[in-house]
Amino acid sequence: MEQGLVDEVLKAVRERGIQNILALRGDPPRGEEEWIPSDPRFTHAVDLVSYISASPEYSSDFCIGVAAYPDGHTESTTDEDKEIDYLKAKVDAGANFIITQLFYDVDRFLRWLEKIRSKGITIPVIPGIMPIQTYSSFARLTKLCGTRVPACIAEDLAPISHDDQLVKDYGIKLAVQMIRRLRSEGGIQGFHFCTLNLEKSVQRVLETLRWAGVTPPVHNKLIQDTPGAMKSPAEMGPPDLLITPTSATNTATSTLATISVTDGEAGRGELNNAATWDDFPNGRFGDFKSPAFGNQDLWGGSGLSRSDVLAQWNDPKCLDDLTQIFLGHLHAKILTTPFSPTPLSSESLMILPHLERLTRRGWWTVGSQPAVDGVSSGDKVVGWGPRGGYVFQKGFVEFFCEEKDVNVIESRVERNGLDWVHYFAGNYRGECRSNVPEDGRNAVTWGVFPGQEIAQTTIIEKESFLTWKDEAFSIWSEWASFYRPGSEERKLLEGVRNERWLVSIVHHDYKDPQALWTFLFDGNDS
């Protein structure tokens, strides 16, 4: 924050009745190796805690929380004892409660809790609990946060990693087990759920713990015909042995209001209960109207680190260097790219020759999927959702290319697309070209499961494309910022950002696995 802005924020939140403040230092700006304070009064989180708690203007208005990292901070090079000393300093400065980073190793957390208690830290500790949603998101987040995963959890997930429903169910069961242990063995009284805007699993955890969705049992009563004005349930007082028409109506009404929606069926189109839209979240390709829609990774931002930039991607100085980076990822010589935080998936290996051909052309691929026609939902490569179903996919690919290539693609769509091909193309300057109707939406992945209507997990539309397009070009900016101004690397990366287009193409003939590639290559590589 800029100098003086802290006071403005504190006054503004106080006026709005906000009483709980989580005091964090914050992250370094994108591309910066070190965090540099914009206000010299606040170099560390402890400075902000001290400022609030010691100020006569604010001390009585706020309850101050601070962060802790039972598995260690991803950027820290200090040992656990030193980390605890930093935490103790924040507590001594006036912190009132602690919220921890997410974790899955309860044994390690309990040892850490005992250790901080022995150091004199007695304020409440609120553990961060994140129910596992999908195996891929779990793998990304644990890597991003440096979270330790016990061997038993990895072993449990291995045989079910391709079944989204089983993974989700396991995540709920694991969260419940963790909470029960933390309460019984650690005396923990409160928990912080990391929802990532996916509330359904948290709701099921709360109901399993009987912390939500539980209504008092109704005992047998005598029916009495007593006229009178209807009262609210709060005014009725404790139940007795008599039930009047008024109380029966109130009871029925209040009971209906508390019925859980967690059993709603997934896949009833856009009009279905919103809680089911994200049963099987699929990252940025989901519904842009969903609260879980958004960033490339689930924390937001690309997560670029200096170690990745220097160790994996070297120092690109020309376009061919960039082509080699993308080819290296396809050939598993490089584990990640700035646009793909994980190695190439087994699904992408099905279309590897086509991706390689595009990349050698200078069309750097950042997203793709093969066409799939009625494959078992239990398939280890393309399966998802409950077992016993069938999944379908339209061929899709997304890549960066030059404007002249966009012109070629556009002409080819007009000449050979025959309404089978839809595309979006956008650039850093905000230009967008497409043959998709303004409100058009392309469902490119869907599934049919026993006892359910069709579930659509992957939707490509203008709003979602534009959101991802802006983020994709910001990644080029972030990558460039790791190099000094005027350097060959920075000029190259900023030039690519300014000149290239992001193109997204879908071929609707999912019954022909070669349809998309036949269209794209059109018999040549020119």
Coordinates of C-alpha atoms in Angstrom, one line a residue, residues 22-282:
L22 CA -6.1 -10.1 9.0
A23 CA -2.7 -8.3 9.0
L24 CA -0.4 -9.6 6.2
R25 CA 2.7 -8.1 4.7
G26 CA 1.7 -9.1 1.2
D27 CA 3.6 -10.6 -1.8
P28 CA 6.3 -9.0 -3.9
P29 CA 5.1 -7.3 -7.1
R30 CA 5.1 -9.5 -10.1
G31 CA 8.5 -10.2 -11.4
E32 CA 10.3 -8.8 -8.3
E33 CA 12.7 -11.0 -6.4
E34 CA 12.2 -9.1 -3.1
W35 CA 9.4 -7.3 -1.4
I36 CA 10.0 -3.5 -1.1
P37 CA 7.8 -1.5 1.2
S38 CA 5.9 1.4 -0.3
D39 CA 5.4 2.8 3.2
P40 CA 8.5 2.8 5.4
R41 CA 6.4 2.3 8.5
F42 CA 5.4 -1.2 7.4
T43 CA 8.2 -3.5 6.4
H44 CA 6.8 -6.7 8.1
A45 CA 3.4 -7.8 9.2
V46 CA 4.4 -7.3 12.8
D47 CA 4.7 -3.5 12.0
L48 CA 1.1 -3.4 10.9
V49 CA 0.0 -5.4 14.0
S50 CA 1.9 -3.0 16.3
Y51 CA 0.5 0.1 14.5
I52 CA -3.1 -1.0 14.9
S53 CA -2.9 -2.4 18.5
A54 CA -0.9 0.6 19.8
S55 CA -2.9 3.3 18.2
P56 CA -5.5 4.9 20.5
E57 CA -7.6 5.5 17.4
Y58 CA -7.8 1.9 16.3
S59 CA -6.8 -0.4 19.2
S60 CA -10.3 -0.8 20.7
D61 CA -12.0 -1.2 17.3
F62 CA -10.3 -4.2 15.8
C63 CA -9.6 -7.8 16.5
I64 CA -6.3 -8.6 14.7
G65 CA -5.4 -11.8 13.0
V66 CA -2.1 -13.0 11.7
A67 CA -1.0 -15.8 9.4
A68 CA 1.0 -18.9 10.3
Y69 CA 2.5 -21.7 8.2
P70 CA 2.6 -25.1 9.9
D71 CA 4.3 -26.6 6.8
G72 CA 6.7 -23.6 6.5
H73 CA 6.4 -20.6 4.3
T74 CA 7.2 -21.3 0.6
E75 CA 9.5 -18.3 0.4
S76 CA 11.2 -18.8 3.7
T77 CA 14.8 -20.0 4.1
T78 CA 14.6 -20.1 7.9
D79 CA 14.0 -23.1 10.1
E80 CA 10.8 -23.8 12.0
D81 CA 12.0 -22.3 15.3
K82 CA 12.8 -19.0 13.6
E83 CA 9.4 -19.0 11.9
I84 CA 7.8 -19.5 15.3
D85 CA 9.9 -16.6 16.7
Y86 CA 8.4 -14.4 14.0
L87 CA 4.9 -15.6 14.9
K88 CA 5.6 -14.9 18.6
A89 CA 6.7 -11.4 17.8
K90 CA 3.4 -10.8 16.0
V91 CA 1.4 -12.1 18.9
D92 CA 3.4 -10.0 21.4
A93 CA 2.7 -7.0 19.2
G94 CA -1.0 -7.4 19.7
A95 CA -2.4 -10.2 17.5
N96 CA -5.6 -11.7 18.8
F97 CA -5.9 -14.8 16.7
I98 CA -3.9 -16.9 14.1
I99 CA -5.1 -18.3 10.8
T100 CA -2.9 -21.0 9.3
Q101 CA -2.1 -21.9 5.7
L102 CA -3.9 -25.0 4.4
F103 CA -2.4 -28.3 5.4
Y104 CA -3.2 -32.1 5.3
D105 CA -0.7 -33.5 7.7
V106 CA -2.5 -33.4 11.1
D107 CA 0.3 -35.1 13.0
R108 CA 2.7 -32.4 11.9
F109 CA 0.2 -29.7 12.7
L110 CA -0.3 -31.0 16.2
R111 CA 3.4 -31.1 16.9
W112 CA 3.7 -27.5 15.5
L113 CA 0.7 -26.5 17.8
E114 CA 2.4 -28.0 20.8
K115 CA 5.6 -26.2 19.9
I116 CA 4.0 -22.7 19.6
R117 CA 2.1 -23.3 22.9
S118 CA 5.4 -24.1 24.6
K119 CA 6.7 -20.7 23.3
G120 CA 4.0 -18.9 25.1
I121 CA 1.6 -18.4 22.2
T122 CA -1.9 -18.9 23.8
I123 CA -4.2 -17.0 21.4
P124 CA -6.7 -19.0 19.3
V125 CA -5.4 -20.9 16.3
I126 CA -7.8 -21.3 13.4
P127 CA -6.5 -24.0 11.0
G128 CA -7.0 -23.7 7.3
I129 CA -9.0 -26.6 5.9
M130 CA -9.4 -27.1 2.2
P131 CA -11.6 -30.1 1.1
I132 CA -10.0 -31.7 -2.0
Q133 CA -12.2 -30.9 -5.0
T134 CA -10.3 -32.6 -7.9
Y135 CA -7.0 -34.4 -8.1
S136 CA -5.5 -31.9 -10.5
S137 CA -6.4 -28.9 -8.4
F138 CA -5.1 -30.7 -5.3
A139 CA -1.8 -31.4 -7.0
R140 CA -1.4 -27.8 -8.2
L141 CA -2.3 -26.2 -4.9
T142 CA -0.1 -28.4 -2.7
K143 CA 2.8 -27.6 -5.1
L144 CA 2.1 -23.9 -5.1
C145 CA 1.8 -23.7 -1.3
G146 CA 4.6 -26.1 -0.5
T147 CA 2.0 -28.3 1.4
R148 CA 3.3 -31.6 2.8
V149 CA 1.0 -34.5 1.7
P150 CA 1.2 -37.6 4.0
A151 CA 2.0 -40.8 2.1
C152 CA -1.3 -42.3 3.2
I153 CA -3.3 -39.6 1.5
A154 CA -1.3 -40.0 -1.7
E155 CA -1.9 -43.7 -1.6
D156 CA -5.6 -43.2 -1.1
L157 CA -5.9 -40.8 -4.0
A158 CA -3.8 -42.8 -6.5
P159 CA -6.4 -45.4 -7.5
I160 CA -9.3 -42.9 -7.6
S161 CA -7.5 -39.9 -9.2
H162 CA -9.4 -40.2 -12.4
D163 CA -12.9 -40.4 -10.8
D164 CA -13.9 -36.8 -9.9
Q165 CA -16.8 -37.9 -7.7
L166 CA -14.8 -40.3 -5.7
V167 CA -12.0 -37.7 -5.2
K168 CA -14.6 -35.2 -4.0
D169 CA -16.2 -37.7 -1.6
Y170 CA -12.7 -38.6 -0.3
G171 CA -11.9 -34.9 0.2
I172 CA -15.1 -34.4 2.3
K173 CA -14.3 -37.5 4.4
L174 CA -10.7 -36.4 4.9
A175 CA -11.7 -32.9 6.0
V176 CA -14.2 -34.3 8.5
Q177 CA -11.6 -36.7 9.9
M178 CA -9.0 -33.8 10.2
I179 CA -11.5 -31.5 12.0
R180 CA -12.5 -34.2 14.5
R181 CA -8.9 -35.0 15.3
L182 CA -8.0 -31.3 15.6
R183 CA -10.9 -30.7 18.0
S184 CA -10.2 -33.8 20.2
E185 CA -6.4 -33.8 20.2
G186 CA -5.6 -30.1 19.7
G187 CA -8.5 -28.4 21.4
I188 CA -9.2 -26.4 18.3
Q189 CA -12.5 -24.6 18.4
G190 CA -12.7 -22.8 15.1
F191 CA -11.8 -23.6 11.5
H192 CA -11.2 -21.5 8.3
F193 CA -12.5 -23.2 5.2
C194 CA -10.7 -22.4 2.0
T195 CA -13.6 -22.7 -0.4
L196 CA -12.2 -21.2 -3.7
N197 CA -15.9 -20.3 -4.3
L198 CA -16.9 -24.0 -4.4
E199 CA -19.2 -24.2 -1.4
K200 CA -20.8 -27.6 -1.9
S201 CA -18.1 -29.7 -0.3
V202 CA -17.9 -27.4 2.7
Q203 CA -21.6 -27.7 3.1
R204 CA -21.4 -31.5 3.1
V205 CA -18.5 -31.3 5.7
L206 CA -20.6 -29.1 8.0
E207 CA -23.7 -31.4 7.6
T208 CA -21.6 -34.5 8.3
L209 CA -20.3 -32.8 11.5
R210 CA -23.9 -31.8 12.3
W211 CA -22.9 -28.1 12.3
A212 CA -25.4 -27.2 9.6
G213 CA -28.6 -28.4 8.0
V214 CA -29.8 -30.2 11.1
T215 CA -33.4 -29.5 12.3
P216 CA -34.6 -30.5 15.8
P217 CA -36.7 -33.8 15.8
V218 CA -40.4 -33.3 15.9
H219 CA -42.0 -35.5 18.7
N220 CA -45.6 -36.9 18.7
K221 CA -48.2 -34.2 19.7
L222 CA -51.9 -34.0 20.1
I223 CA -53.8 -31.9 17.5
Q224 CA -55.8 -29.1 18.9
D225 CA -58.1 -26.9 16.8
T226 CA -57.2 -23.5 18.2
P227 CA -57.8 -20.4 16.1
G228 CA -55.5 -17.4 16.5
A229 CA -52.9 -15.3 14.7
M230 CA -49.8 -17.1 13.3
K231 CA -46.6 -16.7 15.2
S232 CA -43.1 -16.9 14.0
P233 CA -41.1 -20.0 15.1
A234 CA -39.0 -17.8 17.4
E235 CA -42.1 -16.7 19.3
M236 CA -43.5 -20.1 19.8
G237 CA -41.3 -21.2 22.7
P238 CA -40.3 -24.8 23.5
P239 CA -42.5 -27.6 22.1
D240 CA -45.1 -29.2 24.3
L241 CA -47.6 -31.9 23.8
L242 CA -50.1 -29.8 21.8
I243 CA -49.9 -28.8 18.2
T244 CA -52.3 -26.3 16.7
P245 CA -52.9 -25.5 13.0
T246 CA -50.9 -22.4 13.4
S247 CA -47.9 -24.2 14.9
A248 CA -48.1 -26.9 12.3
T249 CA -48.0 -24.3 9.5
N250 CA -45.0 -22.6 11.1
T251 CA -43.2 -25.8 11.6
A252 CA -43.7 -26.9 8.0
T253 CA -42.6 -23.5 6.7
S254 CA -39.4 -23.3 8.8
T255 CA -38.6 -26.9 8.0
L256 CA -38.9 -26.3 4.3
A257 CA -36.5 -23.3 4.7
T258 CA -33.8 -25.5 6.1
I259 CA -34.0 -28.4 3.6
S260 CA -30.5 -29.1 2.3
V261 CA -29.8 -28.6 -1.4
T262 CA -26.8 -30.8 -1.5
D263 CA -28.6 -33.7 -3.0
G264 CA -29.7 -31.7 -6.1
E265 CA -28.9 -33.4 -9.4
A266 CA -26.0 -32.2 -11.5
G267 CA -26.5 -31.3 -15.1
R268 CA -29.9 -29.8 -15.4
G269 CA -28.6 -27.1 -17.7
E270 CA -28.2 -23.5 -16.7
L271 CA -31.5 -23.5 -14.8
N272 CA -30.4 -26.2 -12.3
N273 CA -29.5 -25.3 -8.7
A274 CA -26.4 -23.1 -8.8
A275 CA -24.8 -25.3 -6.2
T276 CA -24.4 -28.1 -8.7
W277 CA -22.7 -26.1 -11.5
D278 CA -19.2 -26.7 -10.1
D279 CA -19.6 -30.4 -9.1
F280 CA -16.7 -31.2 -11.3
P281 CA -14.8 -27.8 -11.7
N282 CA -12.6 -27.5 -14.8

